[in-house]
Amino acid sequence: MGDTLLEVRDLHVSFYLTEGIVRAVSGVTLNLQAGRTLGVVGESGCGKSVTARAILNMVQRPGRIDRGEILWYGDPDHPVDIAQLDPRGPDIRNLRWGEIAMIFQEPMTSLSPVHSIGNQMIEAIRLHHNATDAEATEQSVELLNRVGLSQPARLLDAYRHELSGGMRQRVMIAMALTCSPRLLIADEPTTALDVTTQSQILDLMRDLQDEFGMAILFITHDLGVIAEMADDVAVMYLGKEVEIADVDTIFHRAAHPYTQALLRSIPRHDVVTERLESIVGNVPDPYNIPPGCAFHPRCHHYLADKCASPELVEVGPGQWALCARTREILPASGERTNA
């Protein structure tokens, strides 16, 4: 606990399309400590999922990592820069699932339609553990049982279309745990689920984190999930992190106008209003990123003479914000920003 497990430094990821270049991630820097949960939050199109895929060196063409470091401290004395590994080489294959596993947003598209659940789990276990079929089968049953699925032995013969959404997500979690990863990346794992099932999945992930002692990188657009799951938070907007802090600071003393706007747009248990506030406008077209502060077309605090060159500044212990006027507007969020 408390030791850096993953460090992302100045990560840039672009997609080279015929229409132009999409700068999906522009200078992201993150630090994830062993045993903790880092929540990455922001609207769709802000680069959250691309960042997650870059960490596993899984950015598909025409995308590529332009520059930056993704340092994995599996061995604290000899960190590995994942960005420099061959995306199809043995070193990255050993890291994927072996030390870093990922749960995708929609298991219906992540699970194979032509292979049974058992075949997919057994293959992963045999690949990374050199286990026999019998040993891999036994471990698969144990993992399916551990994630709360009844009759796990029968589920080995099932196919993805035979399972409910919640069951498919539990299967994905079980598959992610086949190699006891030190880091679990969860990319919007509860978005397609009903509220009750979502709560069950979140409880399951917390229990498994305690049991396995793994770190979690949790990607979501839902601040309610962030409040429930995260220890630390990175708020992303248009490929950049605009605020970084621990979860209590984010909810009680948000410093960036975008973070404040996100918080105002979710319900509060202690305030009854007729209508929730929404953030004016939309995330800009990635082909036409606004100059200076990318959030300025939607920001109530924008001043042309001050907001042309925002910098990431420390506004409190462990709290950083990408805003030229943070120190001026911070007193407005001195009271509890949200419930």
mmCIF file of C-alpha atoms in Angstrom:
data_model
loop_
_atom_site.group_PDB
_atom_site.id
_atom_site.type_symbol
_atom_site.label_atom_id
_atom_site.label_comp_id
_atom_site.label_asym_id
_atom_site.label_seq_id
_atom_site.Cartn_x
_atom_site.Cartn_y
_atom_site.Cartn_z
ATOM 1 C CA MET A 1 0.000 0.000 0.000
ATOM 2 C CA GLY A 2 1.217 3.477 -0.851
ATOM 3 C CA ASP A 3 3.868 2.409 -3.376
ATOM 4 C CA THR A 4 3.554 3.588 -6.969
ATOM 5 C CA LEU A 5 2.407 0.739 -9.204
ATOM 6 C CA LEU A 6 1.700 2.621 -12.435
ATOM 7 C CA GLU A 7 2.921 6.009 -13.581
ATOM 8 C CA VAL A 8 1.781 7.681 -16.792
ATOM 9 C CA ARG A 9 3.929 10.615 -17.882
ATOM 10 C CA ASP A 10 2.935 13.134 -20.569
ATOM 11 C CA LEU A 11 1.008 10.584 -22.641
ATOM 12 C CA HIS A 12 -0.045 11.607 -26.156
ATOM 13 C CA VAL A 13 -2.244 9.371 -28.334
ATOM 14 C CA SER A 14 -3.496 10.374 -31.783
ATOM 15 C CA PHE A 15 -5.637 8.835 -34.509
ATOM 16 C CA TYR A 16 -4.485 9.533 -38.055
ATOM 17 C CA LEU A 17 -7.606 9.609 -40.226
ATOM 18 C CA THR A 18 -8.227 10.771 -43.774
ATOM 19 C CA GLU A 19 -10.282 13.657 -42.371
ATOM 20 C CA GLY A 20 -7.396 14.783 -40.178
ATOM 21 C CA ILE A 21 -5.596 14.009 -36.931
ATOM 22 C CA VAL A 22 -7.592 13.403 -33.749
ATOM 23 C CA ARG A 23 -5.554 14.206 -30.631
ATOM 24 C CA ALA A 24 -7.408 11.826 -28.332
ATOM 25 C CA VAL A 25 -4.986 12.117 -25.396
ATOM 26 C CA SER A 26 -2.807 15.187 -24.973
ATOM 27 C CA GLY A 27 -0.278 15.100 -22.178
ATOM 28 C CA VAL A 28 -2.018 12.965 -19.549
ATOM 29 C CA THR A 29 -0.032 12.288 -16.372
ATOM 30 C CA LEU A 30 -1.374 9.840 -13.781
ATOM 31 C CA ASN A 31 -0.069 8.038 -10.711
ATOM 32 C CA LEU A 32 -1.715 4.923 -9.321
ATOM 33 C CA GLN A 33 -0.615 3.407 -6.034
ATOM 34 C CA ALA A 34 -0.779 -0.235 -5.066
ATOM 35 C CA GLY A 35 -4.046 -1.239 -3.424
ATOM 36 C CA ARG A 36 -5.840 2.029 -4.227
ATOM 37 C CA THR A 37 -8.546 2.962 -6.708
ATOM 38 C CA LEU A 38 -8.012 5.811 -9.148
ATOM 39 C CA GLY A 39 -11.235 7.030 -10.719
ATOM 40 C CA VAL A 40 -11.010 8.668 -14.136
ATOM 41 C CA VAL A 41 -14.137 10.678 -14.887
ATOM 42 C CA GLY A 42 -15.393 12.885 -17.707
ATOM 43 C CA GLU A 43 -17.954 13.094 -20.482
ATOM 44 C CA SER A 44 -17.860 10.843 -23.539
ATOM 45 C CA GLY A 45 -15.133 11.860 -25.964
ATOM 46 C CA CYS A 46 -12.711 13.055 -23.284
ATOM 47 C CA GLY A 47 -10.096 10.322 -23.858
ATOM 48 C CA LYS A 48 -10.733 8.078 -20.857
ATOM 49 C CA SER A 49 -11.009 4.765 -22.713
ATOM 50 C CA VAL A 50 -8.142 5.601 -25.058
ATOM 51 C CA THR A 51 -5.944 6.238 -22.019
ATOM 52 C CA ALA A 52 -6.916 2.839 -20.610
ATOM 53 C CA ARG A 53 -6.127 1.066 -23.859
ATOM 54 C CA ALA A 54 -2.803 2.865 -24.120
ATOM 55 C CA ILE A 55 -1.844 1.553 -20.675
ATOM 56 C CA LEU A 56 -2.168 -1.964 -22.103
ATOM 57 C CA ASN A 57 -0.581 -0.894 -25.408
ATOM 58 C CA MET A 58 -3.834 -1.795 -27.146
ATOM 59 C CA VAL A 59 -4.404 1.350 -29.215
ATOM 60 C CA GLN A 60 -5.687 0.093 -32.556
ATOM 61 C CA ARG A 61 -4.785 1.536 -35.920
ATOM 62 C CA PRO A 62 -5.029 4.211 -37.161
ATOM 63 C CA GLY A 63 -4.260 5.272 -33.607
ATOM 64 C CA ARG A 64 -0.818 5.281 -32.046
ATOM 65 C CA ILE A 65 1.049 6.437 -28.973
ATOM 66 C CA ASP A 66 2.946 9.513 -30.165
ATOM 67 C CA ARG A 67 5.023 10.050 -27.056
ATOM 68 C CA GLY A 68 5.079 9.704 -23.313
ATOM 69 C CA GLU A 69 5.929 7.039 -20.765
ATOM 70 C CA ILE A 70 3.740 4.362 -19.184
ATOM 71 C CA LEU A 71 5.874 3.011 -16.360
ATOM 72 C CA TRP A 72 4.869 -0.269 -14.737
ATOM 73 C CA TYR A 73 6.511 -0.899 -11.371
ATOM 74 C CA GLY A 74 5.946 -4.645 -11.190
ATOM 75 C CA ASP A 75 9.543 -4.742 -10.021
ATOM 76 C CA PRO A 76 10.024 -1.413 -8.190
ATOM 77 C CA ASP A 77 13.737 -1.382 -8.998
ATOM 78 C CA HIS A 78 13.250 -2.089 -12.703
ATOM 79 C CA PRO A 79 10.150 -0.330 -14.056
ATOM 80 C CA VAL A 80 9.004 -1.247 -17.558
ATOM 81 C CA ASP A 81 7.912 1.408 -20.061
ATOM 82 C CA ILE A 82 4.850 -0.233 -21.609
ATOM 83 C CA ALA A 83 4.766 2.395 -24.363
ATOM 84 C CA GLN A 84 8.084 1.060 -25.691
ATOM 85 C CA LEU A 85 7.043 -2.601 -25.811
ATOM 86 C CA ASP A 86 6.101 -4.383 -29.024
ATOM 87 C CA PRO A 87 2.255 -4.431 -28.956
ATOM 88 C CA ARG A 88 2.345 -8.019 -30.221
ATOM 89 C CA GLY A 89 5.478 -9.170 -28.420
ATOM 90 C CA PRO A 90 5.832 -11.659 -25.546
ATOM 91 C CA ASP A 91 6.637 -9.011 -22.923
ATOM 92 C CA ILE A 92 3.345 -7.152 -23.315
ATOM 93 C CA ARG A 93 1.427 -10.438 -23.544
ATOM 94 C CA ASN A 94 2.873 -11.437 -20.184
ATOM 95 C CA LEU A 95 1.740 -8.126 -18.686
ATOM 96 C CA ARG A 96 -1.769 -8.301 -20.135
ATOM 97 C CA TRP A 97 -3.948 -10.445 -17.911
ATOM 98 C CA GLY A 98 -0.854 -11.713 -16.122
ATOM 99 C CA GLU A 99 -0.297 -8.484 -14.152
ATOM 100 C CA ILE A 100 -2.770 -6.008 -15.646
ATOM 101 C CA ALA A 101 -6.307 -7.101 -16.519
ATOM 102 C CA MET A 102 -9.174 -5.146 -18.045
ATOM 103 C CA ILE A 103 -12.950 -5.280 -17.807
ATOM 104 C CA PHE A 104 -14.601 -3.737 -20.842
ATOM 105 C CA GLN A 105 -17.770 -1.671 -20.968
ATOM 106 C CA GLU A 106 -19.896 -4.165 -22.886
ATOM 107 C CA PRO A 107 -19.129 -7.847 -22.244
ATOM 108 C CA MET A 108 -21.496 -8.858 -25.038
ATOM 109 C CA THR A 109 -18.908 -7.633 -27.530
ATOM 110 C CA SER A 110 -15.879 -8.645 -25.445
ATOM 111 C CA LEU A 111 -16.795 -12.289 -24.946
ATOM 112 C CA SER A 112 -16.432 -14.613 -27.927
ATOM 113 C CA PRO A 113 -19.765 -15.596 -29.542
ATOM 114 C CA VAL A 114 -18.387 -18.914 -30.818
ATOM 115 C CA HIS A 115 -16.525 -20.183 -27.752
ATOM 116 C CA SER A 116 -18.063 -21.284 -24.478
ATOM 117 C CA ILE A 117 -17.332 -19.421 -21.260
ATOM 118 C CA GLY A 118 -15.280 -22.391 -20.092
ATOM 119 C CA ASN A 119 -13.149 -22.483 -23.236
ATOM 120 C CA GLN A 120 -12.259 -18.804 -22.894
ATOM 121 C CA MET A 121 -11.375 -19.022 -19.198
ATOM 122 C CA ILE A 122 -9.464 -22.284 -19.473
ATOM 123 C CA GLU A 123 -7.398 -20.962 -22.383
ATOM 124 C CA ALA A 124 -6.368 -17.884 -20.382
ATOM 125 C CA ILE A 125 -5.396 -19.949 -17.342
ATOM 126 C CA ARG A 126 -3.393 -22.476 -19.382
ATOM 127 C CA LEU A 127 -1.626 -19.717 -21.285
ATOM 128 C CA HIS A 128 -0.403 -17.910 -18.175
ATOM 129 C CA HIS A 129 -0.086 -20.726 -15.645
ATOM 130 C CA ASN A 130 0.949 -23.723 -17.724
ATOM 131 C CA ALA A 131 -1.894 -25.645 -16.078
ATOM 132 C CA THR A 132 -3.512 -28.866 -17.222
ATOM 133 C CA ASP A 133 -7.087 -28.899 -18.522
ATOM 134 C CA ALA A 134 -8.294 -30.359 -15.242
ATOM 135 C CA GLU A 135 -6.473 -27.740 -13.155
ATOM 136 C CA ALA A 136 -7.700 -24.887 -15.384
ATOM 137 C CA THR A 137 -11.265 -26.193 -15.236
ATOM 138 C CA GLU A 138 -11.171 -26.418 -11.453
ATOM 139 C CA GLN A 139 -9.823 -22.883 -11.159
ATOM 140 C CA SER A 140 -12.463 -21.573 -13.588
ATOM 141 C CA VAL A 141 -15.260 -23.073 -11.511
ATOM 142 C CA GLU A 142 -13.762 -21.577 -8.360
ATOM 143 C CA LEU A 143 -13.533 -18.102 -9.902
ATOM 144 C CA LEU A 144 -17.095 -18.174 -11.246
ATOM 145 C CA ASN A 145 -18.274 -19.180 -7.801
ATOM 146 C CA ARG A 146 -16.195 -16.415 -6.216
ATOM 147 C CA VAL A 147 -17.888 -13.727 -8.303
ATOM 148 C CA GLY A 148 -21.287 -14.903 -7.114
ATOM 149 C CA LEU A 149 -22.520 -17.037 -10.012
ATOM 150 C CA SER A 150 -24.621 -20.049 -9.087
ATOM 151 C CA GLN A 151 -23.984 -23.461 -10.638
ATOM 152 C CA PRO A 152 -20.565 -22.374 -11.963
ATOM 153 C CA ALA A 153 -19.705 -25.810 -13.374
ATOM 154 C CA ARG A 154 -22.750 -25.655 -15.668
ATOM 155 C CA LEU A 155 -21.851 -22.131 -16.778
ATOM 156 C CA LEU A 156 -18.601 -23.388 -18.298
ATOM 157 C CA ASP A 157 -20.658 -24.837 -21.161
ATOM 158 C CA ALA A 158 -22.722 -21.675 -21.648
ATOM 159 C CA TYR A 159 -22.265 -19.052 -24.377
ATOM 160 C CA ARG A 160 -22.487 -15.297 -23.958
ATOM 161 C CA HIS A 161 -25.984 -14.977 -25.473
ATOM 162 C CA GLU A 162 -27.354 -17.371 -22.856
ATOM 163 C CA LEU A 163 -26.404 -15.065 -19.970
ATOM 164 C CA SER A 164 -27.968 -11.875 -18.629
ATOM 165 C CA GLY A 165 -26.045 -8.602 -18.634
ATOM 166 C CA GLY A 166 -25.132 -8.917 -14.974
ATOM 167 C CA MET A 167 -23.999 -12.522 -15.425
ATOM 168 C CA ARG A 168 -21.838 -11.564 -18.417
ATOM 169 C CA GLN A 169 -20.179 -8.806 -16.414
ATOM 170 C CA ARG A 170 -19.463 -11.220 -13.552
ATOM 171 C CA VAL A 171 -17.941 -13.638 -16.057
ATOM 172 C CA MET A 172 -15.723 -10.834 -17.357
ATOM 173 C CA ILE A 173 -14.580 -10.079 -13.822
ATOM 174 C CA ALA A 174 -13.868 -13.775 -13.220
ATOM 175 C CA MET A 175 -11.825 -13.921 -16.436
ATOM 176 C CA ALA A 176 -9.901 -10.807 -15.383
ATOM 177 C CA LEU A 177 -9.001 -12.520 -12.106
ATOM 178 C CA THR A 178 -7.690 -15.720 -13.698
ATOM 179 C CA CYS A 179 -4.100 -14.621 -13.203
ATOM 180 C CA SER A 180 -4.507 -12.653 -9.944
ATOM 181 C CA PRO A 181 -3.615 -9.275 -11.523
ATOM 182 C CA ARG A 182 -2.011 -6.500 -9.518
ATOM 183 C CA LEU A 183 -3.984 -3.899 -11.490
ATOM 184 C CA LEU A 184 -7.557 -4.153 -12.736
ATOM 185 C CA ILE A 185 -8.687 -1.607 -15.326
ATOM 186 C CA ALA A 186 -12.478 -1.244 -15.355
ATOM 187 C CA ASP A 187 -13.798 0.714 -18.341
ATOM 188 C CA GLU A 188 -17.399 1.766 -17.612
ATOM 189 C CA PRO A 189 -18.159 -1.724 -16.242
ATOM 190 C CA THR A 190 -21.654 -0.896 -14.968
ATOM 191 C CA THR A 191 -22.986 1.486 -17.630
ATOM 192 C CA ALA A 192 -25.295 -1.026 -19.347
ATOM 193 C CA LEU A 193 -26.644 -2.501 -16.092
ATOM 194 C CA ASP A 194 -29.718 -1.697 -14.049
ATOM 195 C CA VAL A 195 -29.239 0.078 -10.718
ATOM 196 C CA THR A 196 -29.577 -3.047 -8.562
ATOM 197 C CA THR A 197 -27.138 -5.072 -10.646
ATOM 198 C CA GLN A 198 -24.757 -2.112 -10.798
ATOM 199 C CA SER A 199 -24.688 -1.944 -7.011
ATOM 200 C CA GLN A 200 -23.978 -5.672 -6.785
ATOM 201 C CA ILE A 201 -21.096 -5.418 -9.263
ATOM 202 C CA LEU A 202 -19.543 -2.479 -7.395
ATOM 203 C CA ASP A 203 -19.818 -4.345 -4.091
ATOM 204 C CA LEU A 204 -18.210 -7.370 -5.730
ATOM 205 C CA MET A 205 -15.296 -5.321 -7.065
ATOM 206 C CA ARG A 206 -14.627 -3.784 -3.652
ATOM 207 C CA ASP A 207 -14.695 -7.194 -1.992
ATOM 208 C CA LEU A 208 -12.342 -8.660 -4.593
ATOM 209 C CA GLN A 209 -9.987 -5.689 -4.251
ATOM 210 C CA ASP A 210 -9.766 -6.321 -0.520
ATOM 211 C CA GLU A 211 -9.254 -10.041 -1.089
ATOM 212 C CA PHE A 212 -6.617 -9.787 -3.799
ATOM 213 C CA GLY A 213 -5.024 -6.488 -2.714
ATOM 214 C CA MET A 214 -5.088 -5.199 -6.281
ATOM 215 C CA ALA A 215 -5.199 -1.612 -7.525
ATOM 216 C CA ILE A 216 -8.123 -0.492 -9.687
ATOM 217 C CA LEU A 217 -8.250 2.098 -12.457
ATOM 218 C CA PHE A 218 -11.969 2.841 -12.687
ATOM 219 C CA ILE A 219 -13.198 4.731 -15.752
ATOM 220 C CA THR A 220 -16.686 6.216 -15.709
ATOM 221 C CA HIS A 221 -18.817 9.242 -16.517
ATOM 222 C CA ASP A 222 -20.834 8.674 -13.335
ATOM 223 C CA LEU A 223 -19.736 10.783 -10.365
ATOM 224 C CA GLY A 224 -21.959 8.729 -8.085
ATOM 225 C CA VAL A 225 -19.857 5.663 -8.881
ATOM 226 C CA ILE A 226 -16.691 7.709 -8.341
ATOM 227 C CA ALA A 227 -17.904 8.719 -4.874
ATOM 228 C CA GLU A 228 -18.558 5.078 -4.035
ATOM 229 C CA MET A 229 -15.428 3.484 -5.512
ATOM 230 C CA ALA A 230 -12.478 5.878 -5.803
ATOM 231 C CA ASP A 231 -9.713 6.895 -3.427
ATOM 232 C CA ASP A 232 -8.224 9.367 -5.898
ATOM 233 C CA VAL A 233 -9.764 11.076 -8.926
ATOM 234 C CA ALA A 234 -8.532 12.406 -12.270
ATOM 235 C CA VAL A 235 -11.064 14.560 -14.135
ATOM 236 C CA MET A 236 -10.487 14.510 -17.905
ATOM 237 C CA TYR A 237 -11.693 16.916 -20.562
ATOM 238 C CA LEU A 238 -10.859 16.693 -24.261
ATOM 239 C CA GLY A 239 -7.774 14.520 -23.787
ATOM 240 C CA LYS A 240 -6.299 16.307 -20.763
ATOM 241 C CA GLU A 241 -6.649 15.890 -17.030
ATOM 242 C CA VAL A 242 -8.075 19.151 -15.741
ATOM 243 C CA GLU A 243 -8.131 18.271 -12.048
ATOM 244 C CA ILE A 244 -6.437 15.677 -9.843
ATOM 245 C CA ALA A 245 -7.168 15.171 -6.137
ATOM 246 C CA ASP A 246 -8.380 12.670 -3.589
ATOM 247 C CA VAL A 247 -12.084 11.864 -3.747
ATOM 248 C CA ASP A 248 -13.083 13.935 -0.682
ATOM 249 C CA THR A 249 -11.378 17.032 -2.067
ATOM 250 C CA ILE A 250 -13.078 16.611 -5.444
ATOM 251 C CA PHE A 251 -16.528 16.468 -3.872
ATOM 252 C CA HIS A 252 -16.001 19.074 -1.140
ATOM 253 C CA ARG A 253 -13.633 21.597 -2.715
ATOM 254 C CA ALA A 254 -13.513 21.165 -6.496
ATOM 255 C CA ALA A 255 -11.155 23.684 -8.082
ATOM 256 C CA HIS A 256 -11.716 23.454 -11.838
ATOM 257 C CA PRO A 257 -14.841 24.969 -13.443
ATOM 258 C CA TYR A 258 -15.470 21.714 -15.329
ATOM 259 C CA THR A 259 -15.377 19.629 -12.151
ATOM 260 C CA GLN A 260 -17.695 22.109 -10.453
ATOM 261 C CA ALA A 261 -20.093 21.959 -13.402
ATOM 262 C CA LEU A 262 -20.119 18.149 -13.336
ATOM 263 C CA LEU A 263 -20.948 18.200 -9.635
ATOM 264 C CA ARG A 264 -23.786 20.707 -10.118
ATOM 265 C CA SER A 265 -25.344 18.419 -12.724
ATOM 266 C CA ILE A 266 -25.931 15.470 -10.356
ATOM 267 C CA PRO A 267 -28.675 15.198 -7.714
ATOM 268 C CA ARG A 268 -27.950 16.086 -4.081
ATOM 269 C CA HIS A 269 -29.692 14.367 -1.209
ATOM 270 C CA ASP A 270 -29.772 17.540 0.887
ATOM 271 C CA VAL A 271 -31.144 19.915 -1.762
ATOM 272 C CA VAL A 272 -34.515 19.717 -3.505
ATOM 273 C CA THR A 273 -34.609 21.535 -6.840
ATOM 274 C CA GLU A 274 -37.087 21.528 -9.660
ATOM 275 C CA ARG A 275 -34.411 21.161 -12.279
ATOM 276 C CA LEU A 276 -30.789 20.043 -12.309
ATOM 277 C CA GLU A 277 -28.178 22.281 -13.888
ATOM 278 C CA SER A 278 -26.596 21.104 -17.115
ATOM 279 C CA ILE A 279 -23.288 22.049 -18.661
ATOM 280 C CA VAL A 280 -23.898 24.411 -21.533
ATOM 281 C CA GLY A 281 -22.781 23.161 -24.959
ATOM 282 C CA ASN A 282 -20.964 19.946 -25.803
ATOM 283 C CA VAL A 283 -17.443 18.539 -25.819
ATOM 284 C CA PRO A 284 -15.832 20.238 -28.870
ATOM 285 C CA ASP A 285 -15.164 18.422 -32.119
ATOM 286 C CA PRO A 286 -11.695 16.819 -31.792
ATOM 287 C CA TYR A 287 -10.879 18.099 -35.288
ATOM 288 C CA ASN A 288 -11.445 21.654 -34.086
ATOM 289 C CA ILE A 289 -10.099 21.960 -30.558
ATOM 290 C CA PRO A 290 -10.496 25.510 -29.185
ATOM 291 C CA PRO A 291 -7.249 27.423 -28.619
ATOM 292 C CA GLY A 292 -6.054 28.034 -25.087
ATOM 293 C CA CYS A 293 -8.288 26.424 -22.485
ATOM 294 C CA ALA A 294 -10.381 23.805 -24.300
ATOM 295 C CA PHE A 295 -13.211 24.246 -21.789
ATOM 296 C CA HIS A 296 -13.530 28.001 -22.289
ATOM 297 C CA PRO A 297 -16.539 27.914 -24.700
ATOM 298 C CA ARG A 298 -18.567 26.335 -21.859
ATOM 299 C CA CYS A 299 -17.014 28.174 -18.900
ATOM 300 C CA HIS A 300 -18.734 30.958 -16.941
ATOM 301 C CA HIS A 301 -15.384 32.157 -15.601
ATOM 302 C CA TYR A 302 -13.673 32.654 -18.978
ATOM 303 C CA LEU A 303 -11.670 35.849 -19.477
ATOM 304 C CA ALA A 304 -9.854 36.137 -22.805
ATOM 305 C CA ASP A 305 -6.900 38.017 -21.347
ATOM 306 C CA LYS A 306 -6.328 35.451 -18.571
ATOM 307 C CA CYS A 307 -7.349 32.073 -19.989
ATOM 308 C CA ALA A 308 -5.199 31.864 -23.113
ATOM 309 C CA SER A 309 -2.515 29.642 -21.556
ATOM 310 C CA PRO A 310 -3.804 27.574 -18.619
ATOM 311 C CA GLU A 311 -1.253 25.627 -16.596
ATOM 312 C CA LEU A 312 -1.617 22.740 -14.173
ATOM 313 C CA VAL A 313 -1.156 24.400 -10.787
ATOM 314 C CA GLU A 314 -1.215 23.018 -7.265
ATOM 315 C CA VAL A 315 -4.138 24.593 -5.424
ATOM 316 C CA GLY A 316 -3.885 22.509 -2.264
ATOM 317 C CA PRO A 317 -2.110 19.472 -0.819
ATOM 318 C CA GLY A 318 -2.278 16.828 -3.543
ATOM 319 C CA GLN A 319 -4.782 18.856 -5.588
ATOM 320 C CA TRP A 320 -3.934 20.120 -9.065
ATOM 321 C CA ALA A 321 -6.109 21.990 -11.562
ATOM 322 C CA LEU A 322 -5.579 23.071 -15.167
ATOM 323 C CA CYS A 323 -7.036 26.559 -14.944
ATOM 324 C CA ALA A 324 -5.579 30.057 -15.114
ATOM 325 C CA ARG A 325 -8.230 31.425 -12.718
ATOM 326 C CA THR A 326 -8.367 28.581 -10.199
ATOM 327 C CA ARG A 327 -7.134 30.637 -7.283
ATOM 328 C CA GLU A 328 -9.754 33.301 -7.998
ATOM 329 C CA ILE A 329 -12.735 30.982 -8.294
ATOM 330 C CA LEU A 330 -11.741 28.437 -5.632
ATOM 331 C CA PRO A 331 -13.427 30.329 -2.750
ATOM 332 C CA ALA A 332 -16.734 29.794 -4.564
ATOM 333 C CA SER A 333 -16.282 26.059 -4.004
ATOM 334 C CA GLY A 334 -15.063 26.387 -0.442
ATOM 335 C CA GLU A 335 -18.373 25.053 0.807
ATOM 336 C CA ARG A 336 -19.336 21.459 0.148
ATOM 337 C CA THR A 337 -19.734 21.259 -3.625
ATOM 338 C CA ASN A 338 -22.009 18.247 -3.630
ATOM 339 C CA ALA A 339 -23.487 15.630 -1.374
#
